[in-house]
Coordinates of C-alpha atoms and ligand atoms in Angstrom, one line a residue:
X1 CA -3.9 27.6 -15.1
X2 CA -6.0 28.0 -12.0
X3 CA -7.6 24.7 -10.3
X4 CA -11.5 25.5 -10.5
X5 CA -14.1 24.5 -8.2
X6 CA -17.7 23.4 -9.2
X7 CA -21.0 22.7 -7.0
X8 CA -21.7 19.1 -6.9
X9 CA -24.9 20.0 -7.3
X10 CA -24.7 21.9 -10.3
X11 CA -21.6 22.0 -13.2
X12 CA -22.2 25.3 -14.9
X13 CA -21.8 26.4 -11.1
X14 CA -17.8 26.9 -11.3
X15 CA -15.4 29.2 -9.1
X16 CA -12.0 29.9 -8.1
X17 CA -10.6 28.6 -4.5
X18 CA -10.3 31.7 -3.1
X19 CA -14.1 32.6 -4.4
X20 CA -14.8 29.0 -3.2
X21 CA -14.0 29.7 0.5
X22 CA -15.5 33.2 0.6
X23 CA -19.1 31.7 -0.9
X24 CA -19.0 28.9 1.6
X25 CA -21.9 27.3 0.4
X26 CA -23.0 27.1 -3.4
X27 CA -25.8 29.1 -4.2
X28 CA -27.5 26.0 -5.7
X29 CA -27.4 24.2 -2.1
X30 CA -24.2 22.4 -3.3
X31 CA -21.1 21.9 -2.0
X32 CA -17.8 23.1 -4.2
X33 CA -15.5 20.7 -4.7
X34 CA -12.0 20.5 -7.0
X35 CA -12.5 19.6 -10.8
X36 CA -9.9 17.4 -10.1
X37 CA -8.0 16.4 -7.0
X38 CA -3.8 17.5 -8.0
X39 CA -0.7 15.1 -7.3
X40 CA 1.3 15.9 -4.4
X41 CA 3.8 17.1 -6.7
X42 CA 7.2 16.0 -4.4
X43 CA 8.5 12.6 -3.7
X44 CA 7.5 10.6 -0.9
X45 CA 10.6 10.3 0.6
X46 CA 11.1 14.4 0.8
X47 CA 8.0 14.4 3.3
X48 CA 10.5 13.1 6.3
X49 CA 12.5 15.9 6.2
X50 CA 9.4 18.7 6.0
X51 CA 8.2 20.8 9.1
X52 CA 4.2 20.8 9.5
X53 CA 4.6 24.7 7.5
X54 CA 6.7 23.1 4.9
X55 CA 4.5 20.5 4.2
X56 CA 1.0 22.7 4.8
X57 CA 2.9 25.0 1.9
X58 CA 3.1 22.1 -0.3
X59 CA -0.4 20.8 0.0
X60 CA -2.4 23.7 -0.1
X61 CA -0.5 25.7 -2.9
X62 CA -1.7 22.4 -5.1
X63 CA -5.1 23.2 -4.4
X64 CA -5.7 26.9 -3.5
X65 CA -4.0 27.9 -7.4
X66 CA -5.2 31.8 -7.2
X67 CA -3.2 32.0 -3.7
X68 CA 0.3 33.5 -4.5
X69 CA 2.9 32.0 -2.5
X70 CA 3.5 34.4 -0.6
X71 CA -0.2 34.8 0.5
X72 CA -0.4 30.9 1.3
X73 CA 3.2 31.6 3.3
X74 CA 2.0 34.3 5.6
X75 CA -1.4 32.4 6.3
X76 CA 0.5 29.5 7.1
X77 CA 3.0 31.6 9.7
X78 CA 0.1 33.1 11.0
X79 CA -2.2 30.5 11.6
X80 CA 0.6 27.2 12.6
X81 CA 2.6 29.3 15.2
X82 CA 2.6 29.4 19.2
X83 CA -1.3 29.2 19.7
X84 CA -0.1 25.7 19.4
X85 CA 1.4 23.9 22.5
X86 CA 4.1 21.9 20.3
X87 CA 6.5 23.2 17.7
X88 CA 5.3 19.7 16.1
X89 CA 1.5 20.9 15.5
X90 CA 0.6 17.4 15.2
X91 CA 2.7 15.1 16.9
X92 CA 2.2 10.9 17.0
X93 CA 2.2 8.8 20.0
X94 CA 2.2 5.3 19.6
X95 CA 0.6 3.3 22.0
X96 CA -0.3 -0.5 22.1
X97 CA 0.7 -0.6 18.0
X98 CA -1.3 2.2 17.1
X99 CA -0.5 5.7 16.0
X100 CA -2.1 8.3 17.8
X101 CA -1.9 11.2 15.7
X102 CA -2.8 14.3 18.2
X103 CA -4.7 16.7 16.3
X104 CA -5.6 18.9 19.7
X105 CA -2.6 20.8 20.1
X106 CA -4.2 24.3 19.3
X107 CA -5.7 26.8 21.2
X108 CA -9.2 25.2 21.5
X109 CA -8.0 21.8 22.1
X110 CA -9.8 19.8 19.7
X111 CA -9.0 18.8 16.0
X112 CA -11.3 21.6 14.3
X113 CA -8.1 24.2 15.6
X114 CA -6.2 22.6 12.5
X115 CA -8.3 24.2 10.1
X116 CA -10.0 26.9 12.0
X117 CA -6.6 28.7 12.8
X118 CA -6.1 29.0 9.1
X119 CA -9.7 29.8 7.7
X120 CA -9.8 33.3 8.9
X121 CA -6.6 34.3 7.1
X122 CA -7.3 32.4 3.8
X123 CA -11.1 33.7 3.7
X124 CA -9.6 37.6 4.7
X125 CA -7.2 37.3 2.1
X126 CA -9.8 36.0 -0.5
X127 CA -11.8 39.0 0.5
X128 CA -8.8 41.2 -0.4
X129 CA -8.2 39.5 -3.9
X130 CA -12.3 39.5 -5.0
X131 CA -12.3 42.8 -4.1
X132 CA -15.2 42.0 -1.3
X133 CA -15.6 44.9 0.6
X134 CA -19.1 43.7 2.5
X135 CA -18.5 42.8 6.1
X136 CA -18.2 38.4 6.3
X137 CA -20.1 37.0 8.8
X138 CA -19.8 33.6 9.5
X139 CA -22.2 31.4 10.1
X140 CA -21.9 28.2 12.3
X141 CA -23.6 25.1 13.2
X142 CA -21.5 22.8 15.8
X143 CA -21.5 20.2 17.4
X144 CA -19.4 21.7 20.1
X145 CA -15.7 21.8 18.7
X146 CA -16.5 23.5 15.6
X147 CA -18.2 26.5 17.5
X148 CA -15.4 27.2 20.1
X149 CA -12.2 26.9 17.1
X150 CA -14.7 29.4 14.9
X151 CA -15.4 31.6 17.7
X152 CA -11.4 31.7 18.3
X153 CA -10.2 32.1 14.8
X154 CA -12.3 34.5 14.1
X155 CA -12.5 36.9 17.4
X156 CA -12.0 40.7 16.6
X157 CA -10.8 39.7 13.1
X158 CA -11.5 43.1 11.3
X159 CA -13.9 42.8 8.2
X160 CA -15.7 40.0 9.9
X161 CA -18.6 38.8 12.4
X162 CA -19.3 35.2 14.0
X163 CA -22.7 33.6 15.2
X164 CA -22.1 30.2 16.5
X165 CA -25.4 28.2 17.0
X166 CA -25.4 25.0 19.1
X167 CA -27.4 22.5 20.8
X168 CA -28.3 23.4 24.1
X169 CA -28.4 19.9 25.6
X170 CA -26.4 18.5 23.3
X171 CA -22.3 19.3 24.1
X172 CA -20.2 18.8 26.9
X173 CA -20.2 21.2 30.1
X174 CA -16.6 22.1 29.3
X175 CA -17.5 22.3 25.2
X176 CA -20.4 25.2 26.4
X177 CA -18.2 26.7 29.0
X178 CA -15.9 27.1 26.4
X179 CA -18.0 29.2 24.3
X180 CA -20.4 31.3 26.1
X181 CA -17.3 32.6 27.3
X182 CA -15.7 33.6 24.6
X183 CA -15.0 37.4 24.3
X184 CA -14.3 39.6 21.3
X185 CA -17.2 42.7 20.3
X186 CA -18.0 40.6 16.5
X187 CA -18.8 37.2 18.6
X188 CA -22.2 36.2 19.1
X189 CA -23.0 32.5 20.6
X190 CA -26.5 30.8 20.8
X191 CA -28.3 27.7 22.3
X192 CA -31.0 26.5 20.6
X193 CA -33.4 23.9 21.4
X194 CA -32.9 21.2 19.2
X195 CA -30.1 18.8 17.8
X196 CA -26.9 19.3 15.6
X197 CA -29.0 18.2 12.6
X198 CA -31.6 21.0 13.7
X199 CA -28.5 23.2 13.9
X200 CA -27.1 22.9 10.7
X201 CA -29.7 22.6 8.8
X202 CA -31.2 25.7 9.7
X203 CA -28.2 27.5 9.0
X204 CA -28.2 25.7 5.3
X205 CA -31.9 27.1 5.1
X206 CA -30.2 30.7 6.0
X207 CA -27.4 30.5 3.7
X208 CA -30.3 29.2 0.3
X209 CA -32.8 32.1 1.2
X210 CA -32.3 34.3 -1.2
X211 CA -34.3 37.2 0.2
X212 CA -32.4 37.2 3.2
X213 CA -29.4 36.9 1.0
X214 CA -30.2 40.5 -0.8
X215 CA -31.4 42.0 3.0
X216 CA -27.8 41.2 3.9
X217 CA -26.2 42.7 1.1
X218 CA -28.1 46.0 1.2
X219 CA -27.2 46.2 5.1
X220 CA -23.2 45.6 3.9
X221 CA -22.9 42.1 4.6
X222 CA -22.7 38.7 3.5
X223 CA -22.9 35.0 4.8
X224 CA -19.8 32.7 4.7
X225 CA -18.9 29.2 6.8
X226 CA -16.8 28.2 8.5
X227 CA -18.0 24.8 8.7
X228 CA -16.5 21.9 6.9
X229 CA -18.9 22.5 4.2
X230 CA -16.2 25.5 3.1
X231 CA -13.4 23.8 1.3
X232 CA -11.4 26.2 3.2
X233 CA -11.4 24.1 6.0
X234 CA -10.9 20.7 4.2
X235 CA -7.7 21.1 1.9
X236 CA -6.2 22.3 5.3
X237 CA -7.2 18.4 6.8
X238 CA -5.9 17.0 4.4
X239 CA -2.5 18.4 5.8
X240 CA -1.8 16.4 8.9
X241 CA -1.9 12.9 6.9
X242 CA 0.9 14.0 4.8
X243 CA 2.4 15.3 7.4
X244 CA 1.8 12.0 9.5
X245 CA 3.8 9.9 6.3
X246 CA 6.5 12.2 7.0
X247 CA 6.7 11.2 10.4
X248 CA 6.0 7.6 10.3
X249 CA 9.0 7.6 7.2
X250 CA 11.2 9.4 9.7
X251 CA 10.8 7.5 12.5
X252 CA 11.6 4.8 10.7
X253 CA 8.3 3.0 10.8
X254 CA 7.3 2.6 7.2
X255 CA 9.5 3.0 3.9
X256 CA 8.4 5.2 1.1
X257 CA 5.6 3.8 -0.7
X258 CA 4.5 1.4 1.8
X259 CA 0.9 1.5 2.8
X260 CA -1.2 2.8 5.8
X261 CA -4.2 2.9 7.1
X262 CA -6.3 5.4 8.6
X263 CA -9.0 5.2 11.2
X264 CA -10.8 8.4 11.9
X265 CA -13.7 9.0 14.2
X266 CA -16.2 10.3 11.9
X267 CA -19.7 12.9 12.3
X268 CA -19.7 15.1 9.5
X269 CA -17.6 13.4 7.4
X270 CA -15.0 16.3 6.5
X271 CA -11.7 14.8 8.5
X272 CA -12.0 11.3 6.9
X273 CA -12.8 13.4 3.4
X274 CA -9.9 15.0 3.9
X275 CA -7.8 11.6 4.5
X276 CA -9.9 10.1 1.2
X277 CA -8.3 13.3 -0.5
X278 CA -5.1 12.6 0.5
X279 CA -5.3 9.2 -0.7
X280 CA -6.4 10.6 -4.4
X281 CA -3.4 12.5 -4.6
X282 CA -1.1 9.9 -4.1
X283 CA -0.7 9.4 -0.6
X284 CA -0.2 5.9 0.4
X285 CA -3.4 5.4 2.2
X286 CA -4.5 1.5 1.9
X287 CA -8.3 1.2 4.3
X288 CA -9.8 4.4 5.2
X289 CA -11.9 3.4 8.2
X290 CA -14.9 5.4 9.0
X291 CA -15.9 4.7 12.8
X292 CA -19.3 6.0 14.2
X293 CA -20.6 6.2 17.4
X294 CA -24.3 5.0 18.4
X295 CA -25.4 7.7 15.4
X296 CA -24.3 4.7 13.0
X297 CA -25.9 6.1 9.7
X298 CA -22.2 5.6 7.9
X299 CA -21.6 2.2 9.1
X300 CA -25.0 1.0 7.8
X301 CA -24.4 3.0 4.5
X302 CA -21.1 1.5 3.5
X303 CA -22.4 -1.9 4.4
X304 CA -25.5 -1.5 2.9
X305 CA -25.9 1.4 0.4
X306 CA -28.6 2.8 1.7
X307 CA -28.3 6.3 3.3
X308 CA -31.3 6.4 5.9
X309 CA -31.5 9.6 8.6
X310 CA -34.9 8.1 9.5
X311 CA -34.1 6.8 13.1
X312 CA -33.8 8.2 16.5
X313 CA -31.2 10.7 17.2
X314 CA -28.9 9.4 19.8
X315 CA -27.0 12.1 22.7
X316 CA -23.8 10.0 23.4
X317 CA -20.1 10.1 25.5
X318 CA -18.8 11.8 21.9
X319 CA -21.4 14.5 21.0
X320 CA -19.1 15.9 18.4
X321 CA -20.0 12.7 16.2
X322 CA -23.9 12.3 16.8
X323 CA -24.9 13.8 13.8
X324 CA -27.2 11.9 11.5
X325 CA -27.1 14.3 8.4
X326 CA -23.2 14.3 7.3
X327 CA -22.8 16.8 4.8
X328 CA -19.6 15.9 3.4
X329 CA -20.5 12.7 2.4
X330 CA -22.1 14.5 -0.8
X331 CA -18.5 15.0 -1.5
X332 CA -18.0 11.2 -1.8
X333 CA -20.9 11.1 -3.5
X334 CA -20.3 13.0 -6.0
X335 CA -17.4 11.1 -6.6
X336 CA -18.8 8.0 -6.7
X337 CA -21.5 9.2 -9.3
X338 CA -18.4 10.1 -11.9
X339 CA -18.3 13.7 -11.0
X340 CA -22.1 13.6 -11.8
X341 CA -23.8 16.6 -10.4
X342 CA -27.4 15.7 -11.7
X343 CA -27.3 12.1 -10.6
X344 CA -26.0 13.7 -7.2
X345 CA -28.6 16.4 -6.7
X346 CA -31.1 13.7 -7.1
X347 CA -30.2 11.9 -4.5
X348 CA -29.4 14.6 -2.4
X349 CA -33.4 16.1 -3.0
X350 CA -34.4 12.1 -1.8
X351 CA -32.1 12.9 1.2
X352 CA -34.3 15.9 2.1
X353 CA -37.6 14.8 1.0
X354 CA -37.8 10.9 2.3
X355 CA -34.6 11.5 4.7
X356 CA -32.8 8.5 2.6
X357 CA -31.2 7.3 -0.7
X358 CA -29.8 4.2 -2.3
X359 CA -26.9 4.2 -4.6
X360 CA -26.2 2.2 -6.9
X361 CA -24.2 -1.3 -7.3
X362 CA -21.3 0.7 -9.4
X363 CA -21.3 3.6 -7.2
X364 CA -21.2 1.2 -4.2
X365 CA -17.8 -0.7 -5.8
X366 CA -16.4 3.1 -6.3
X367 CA -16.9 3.5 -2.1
X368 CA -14.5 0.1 -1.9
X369 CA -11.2 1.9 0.0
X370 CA -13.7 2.4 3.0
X371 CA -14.7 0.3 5.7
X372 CA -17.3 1.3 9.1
X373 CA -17.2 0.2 12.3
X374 CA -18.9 1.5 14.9
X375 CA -18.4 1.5 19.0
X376 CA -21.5 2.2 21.6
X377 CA -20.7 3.8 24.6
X378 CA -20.2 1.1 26.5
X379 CA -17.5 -0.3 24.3
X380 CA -15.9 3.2 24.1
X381 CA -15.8 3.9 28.2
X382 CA -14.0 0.0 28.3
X383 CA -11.5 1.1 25.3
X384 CA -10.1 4.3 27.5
X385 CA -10.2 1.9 30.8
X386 CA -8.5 -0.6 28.9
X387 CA -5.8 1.5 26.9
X388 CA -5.3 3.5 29.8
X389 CA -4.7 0.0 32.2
X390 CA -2.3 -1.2 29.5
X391 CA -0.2 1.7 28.3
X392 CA -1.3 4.7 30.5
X393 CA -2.2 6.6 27.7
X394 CA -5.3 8.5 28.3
X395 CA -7.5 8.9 25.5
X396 CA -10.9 11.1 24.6
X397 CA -14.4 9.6 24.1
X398 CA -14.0 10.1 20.7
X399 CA -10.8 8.8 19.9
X400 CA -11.9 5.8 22.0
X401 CA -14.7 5.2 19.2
X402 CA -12.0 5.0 16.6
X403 CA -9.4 3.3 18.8
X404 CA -12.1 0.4 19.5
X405 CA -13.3 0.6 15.5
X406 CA -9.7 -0.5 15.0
X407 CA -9.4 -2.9 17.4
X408 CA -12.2 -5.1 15.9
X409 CA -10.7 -4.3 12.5
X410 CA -7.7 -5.1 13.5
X411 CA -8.9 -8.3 15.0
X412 CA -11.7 -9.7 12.5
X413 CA -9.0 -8.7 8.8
X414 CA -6.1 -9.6 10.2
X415 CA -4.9 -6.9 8.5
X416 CA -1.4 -5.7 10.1
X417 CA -0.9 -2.6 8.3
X418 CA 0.4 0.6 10.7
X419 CA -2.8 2.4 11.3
X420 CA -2.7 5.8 12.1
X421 CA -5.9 6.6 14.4
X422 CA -6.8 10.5 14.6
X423 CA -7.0 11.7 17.9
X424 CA -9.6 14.6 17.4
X425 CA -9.9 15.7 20.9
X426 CA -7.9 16.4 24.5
X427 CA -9.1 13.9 27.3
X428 CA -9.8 17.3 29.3
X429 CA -12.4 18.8 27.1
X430 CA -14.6 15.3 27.8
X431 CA -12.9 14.9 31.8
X432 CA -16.2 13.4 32.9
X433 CA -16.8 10.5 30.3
X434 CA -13.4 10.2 30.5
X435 CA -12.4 9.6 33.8
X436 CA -15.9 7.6 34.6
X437 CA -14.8 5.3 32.2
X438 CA -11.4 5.0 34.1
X439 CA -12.8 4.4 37.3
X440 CA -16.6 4.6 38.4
X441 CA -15.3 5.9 41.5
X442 CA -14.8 9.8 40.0
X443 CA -19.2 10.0 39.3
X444 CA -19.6 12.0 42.4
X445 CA -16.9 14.8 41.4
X446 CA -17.4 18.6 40.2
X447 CA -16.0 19.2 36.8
X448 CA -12.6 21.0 37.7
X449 CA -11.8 18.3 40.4
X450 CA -12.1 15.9 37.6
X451 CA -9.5 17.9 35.3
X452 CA -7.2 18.3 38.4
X453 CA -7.3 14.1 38.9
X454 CA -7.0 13.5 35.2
X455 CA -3.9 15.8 35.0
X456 CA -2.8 13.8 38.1
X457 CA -3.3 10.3 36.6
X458 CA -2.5 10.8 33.0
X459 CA 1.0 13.0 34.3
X460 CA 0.3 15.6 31.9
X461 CA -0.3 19.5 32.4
X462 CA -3.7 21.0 32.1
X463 CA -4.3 22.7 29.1
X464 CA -4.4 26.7 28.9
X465 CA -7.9 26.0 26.9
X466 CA -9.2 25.0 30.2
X467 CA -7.7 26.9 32.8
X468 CA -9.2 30.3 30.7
X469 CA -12.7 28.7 31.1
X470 CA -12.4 27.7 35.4
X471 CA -13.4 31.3 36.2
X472 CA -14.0 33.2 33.2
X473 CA -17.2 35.0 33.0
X474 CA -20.3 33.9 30.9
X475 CA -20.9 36.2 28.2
X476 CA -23.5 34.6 25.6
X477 CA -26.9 32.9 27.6
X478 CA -29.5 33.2 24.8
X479 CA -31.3 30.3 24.0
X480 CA -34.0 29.8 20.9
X481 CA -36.2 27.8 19.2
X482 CA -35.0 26.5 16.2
X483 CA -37.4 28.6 14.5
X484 CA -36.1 31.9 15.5
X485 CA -32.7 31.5 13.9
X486 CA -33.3 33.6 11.2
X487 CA -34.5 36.7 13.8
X488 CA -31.5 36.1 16.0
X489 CA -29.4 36.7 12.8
X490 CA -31.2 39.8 11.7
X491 CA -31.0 40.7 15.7
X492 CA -27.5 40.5 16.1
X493 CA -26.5 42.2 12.3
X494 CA -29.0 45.2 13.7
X495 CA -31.3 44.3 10.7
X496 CA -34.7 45.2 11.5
Ligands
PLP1 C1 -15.9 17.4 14.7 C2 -15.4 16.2 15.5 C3 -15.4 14.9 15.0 C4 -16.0 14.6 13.7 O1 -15.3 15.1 12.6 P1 -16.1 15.3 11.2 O2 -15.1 16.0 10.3 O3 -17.3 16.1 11.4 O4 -16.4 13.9 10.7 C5 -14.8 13.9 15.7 N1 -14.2 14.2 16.9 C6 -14.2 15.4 17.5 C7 -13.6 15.6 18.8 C8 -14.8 16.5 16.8 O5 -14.7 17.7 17.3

């Protein structure tokens, strides 16, 4: 029998996986999530012996039912291969008792490639099986990584078109160069004037307007995501903790059964989602530990209970993380509320009509495997001088928020347990926070010469991802108001 997803807005609202990842979004505004999460269904002990494929295979084909294996096989092949700069995929580093665990091996250099080199196969071949034969076209808010993995994934993919929308003043020179550079005839990439929050939930209003919806379909399209709102992109998260067990057991580390913890820098909320999922199907995950940046609205929720967006929007060293609006937290949520979807779709209309919510004293108790911490910038520039100092280990702006999260853990619980930190992003896609952190010295320099010293300093090579971007051509310069998102879609399908 097939695993069914349902809206966590609505319950009648229920779908296959591979009908889940083509829709994206529900049509109800909700997001679709498992009926319930499956076992891993092999023993711990057989993870130390799996490749990164082997053990992508396992977890996925627990989730995504209607895939045969075959399907999941090829998508796998395709998506895990040499685009990759490791055979590993994910390798962990330890330094100064942490575990690194380097999700920016792929061809975009952050952790969004882990997913994003998948999505495009899973959601082509869902079109195959639903018989879709409208052209996709995906639809993306970012916060700078998202954008540039989409834009990749998804580049002359036949059957399918990409508009990436992001903050004009709000990602890093290398995170924009990235993507108004990207080529391919179905790409289309555009600034707008606003924040991440304006960003994404514009495209939400795109995806819910049902007028627009029917426009698209007569013109032979339809709107899909390829943010972590698709469950598409999360079940493939979830496979680089399993995968990270594995290691940690092979190395030797940790014994079958014994607990971890996991620290993960946290915006959106889908990679720590996807590490809460892994606990829930029997991983052994002990604190999941959710670290913000100056955009604290998660620390103060699992402290406090109270969701609250109402409160200034910061720009920080780690722009992939300010984001005050987390849409996977509904997710939790949900969860939390007993698999409720009215109780949830209350307090997700509160969310959007006050900008906050309050849960309750049982749902609070049911959020107990979580802790927050949060870093400013300060603290994160001193975590990369200091790691860097001790171990010569250079580290991104926003690993340093969860490496410093840790720290503090670390220090104020006592707690020992091996923690495996997730390092979301190269030092080289943030080379200015990064090496200004390292030494003050390095303000005055351009943005390549930086790259060239870090590569110099840290002993590793610079990335392909960066050397495409020092003298490729810019391709995509429009820039909007937020309210012109909807023309810019109709402008680029040649909807008029
Ligand atoms: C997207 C991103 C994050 C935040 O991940 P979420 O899944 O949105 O919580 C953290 N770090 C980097 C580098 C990212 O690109």
């Amino acid at each position: 029998m097939d695993l069914m997803y349902r809206s966590t807005r609505n319950a009648e609202n229920r779908v296959t996986a591979s009908q889940a990842i083509l829709k994206g979004l529900a049509e109800d505004g909700g997001l679709f999530v498992p009926e319930q999460i499956p076992e891993l269904g092999l023993s711990l002990d057989a993870l130390a012996g799996l490749s990164y494929q082997e053990t992508a295979y396992e977890v996925m084909k627990q989730f995504l039912t209607d895939y045969t294996e075959q399907e999941l096989k090829d998508c796998i092949r395709s998506a895990y291969d040499e685009k990759f700069d490791t055979p590993e995929i994910a390798p962990i580093r330890e330094a100064d008792g942490a575990y690194y665990l380097e999700l920016f091996h792929g061809a975009t250099i952050a952790f969004k490639d882990m997913a994003l080199s998948i999505l495009p196969y899973l959601m082509t071949t869902a079109a195959k099986k639903n018989h879709e034969d409208r052209e996709i076209v995906i639809l993306t808010a970012t916060s700078g990584d998202t954008g540039k993995a989409a834009l990749a994934g998804f580049a002359d993919v036949p059957g399918t078109r990409i508009l990436v929308f992001y903050p004009k003043n709000g990602v890093s020179a290398v995170q924009e160069k990235q993507m108004v550079t990207q080529k391919g005839a179905n790409t289309c990439v555009i600034g707008i004037r606003g924040n991440f929050d304006d960003a994404q939930s514009g495209v939400k209003r795109l995806f819910a307007d049902a007028a627009l919806g029917s426009a698209l379909s007569d013109a032979g399209y339809r709107f899909s995501s390829a943010n972590s709102i698709n469950i598409g992109r999360l079940v493939p998260q979830i496979v680089y903790y399993v995968c990270a067990y594995g290691k940690l057991l092979k190395a030797g580390t940790i014994k079958a059964g014994d607990l971890i913890n996991v620290v993960v820098p946290t915006g959106n909320f889908g990679n720590i989602l996807a590490a809460y999922y892994a606990k829930c199907m029997g991983l052994p995950i002990g604190r999941l530990i959710c670290a913000s940046n100056e955009n604290k609205v998660l620390f103060d929720f699992f402290r406090t209970g109270v969701y609250d967006r109402n409160r200034e929007f910061v720009l920080t060293s780690s722009p992939s993380m300010d984001i005050l609006i987390s849409s996977n937290l509904e997710r939790l949520i949900y969860r939390m509320a007993g698999d409720d979807a009215k109780e949830n779709a209350r307090l997700m209309a509160e969310l959007s009509a006050k900008g906050s919510y309050t849960i309750s004293e049982p749902m609070k108790q049911a959020a107990q495997d979580f802790t927050g911490g949060f870093a400013t910038m300060k603290e994160v520039a001193a975590e990369i001088a200091r790691l860097y100092g001790k171990t010569g280990y250079v580290i991104d702006t926003h690993t340093a928020v969860a490496s410093r999260v840790y720290r503090e853990y670390r220090e104020q619980s006592g707690d020992g347990t091996p923690a495996v930190i997730a390092s979301t992003a190269s030092p080289y896609k943030f080379a200015r926070s990064v090496m200004e952190a390292i030494d003050p010295k390095y303000a005055g320099m351009d943005d390549f010469a930086l790259i060239d010293e870090l590569s110099r300093i840290s002993g590793t090579g610079v990335p392909g991802a960066i050397e495409e971007i020092r003298t490729a051509e810019v391709l995509h310069d429009k820039v909007i108001e937020k309210t012109q998102m909807e023309a810019a879609v109709r402008d680029f399908l040649g909807m008029r």
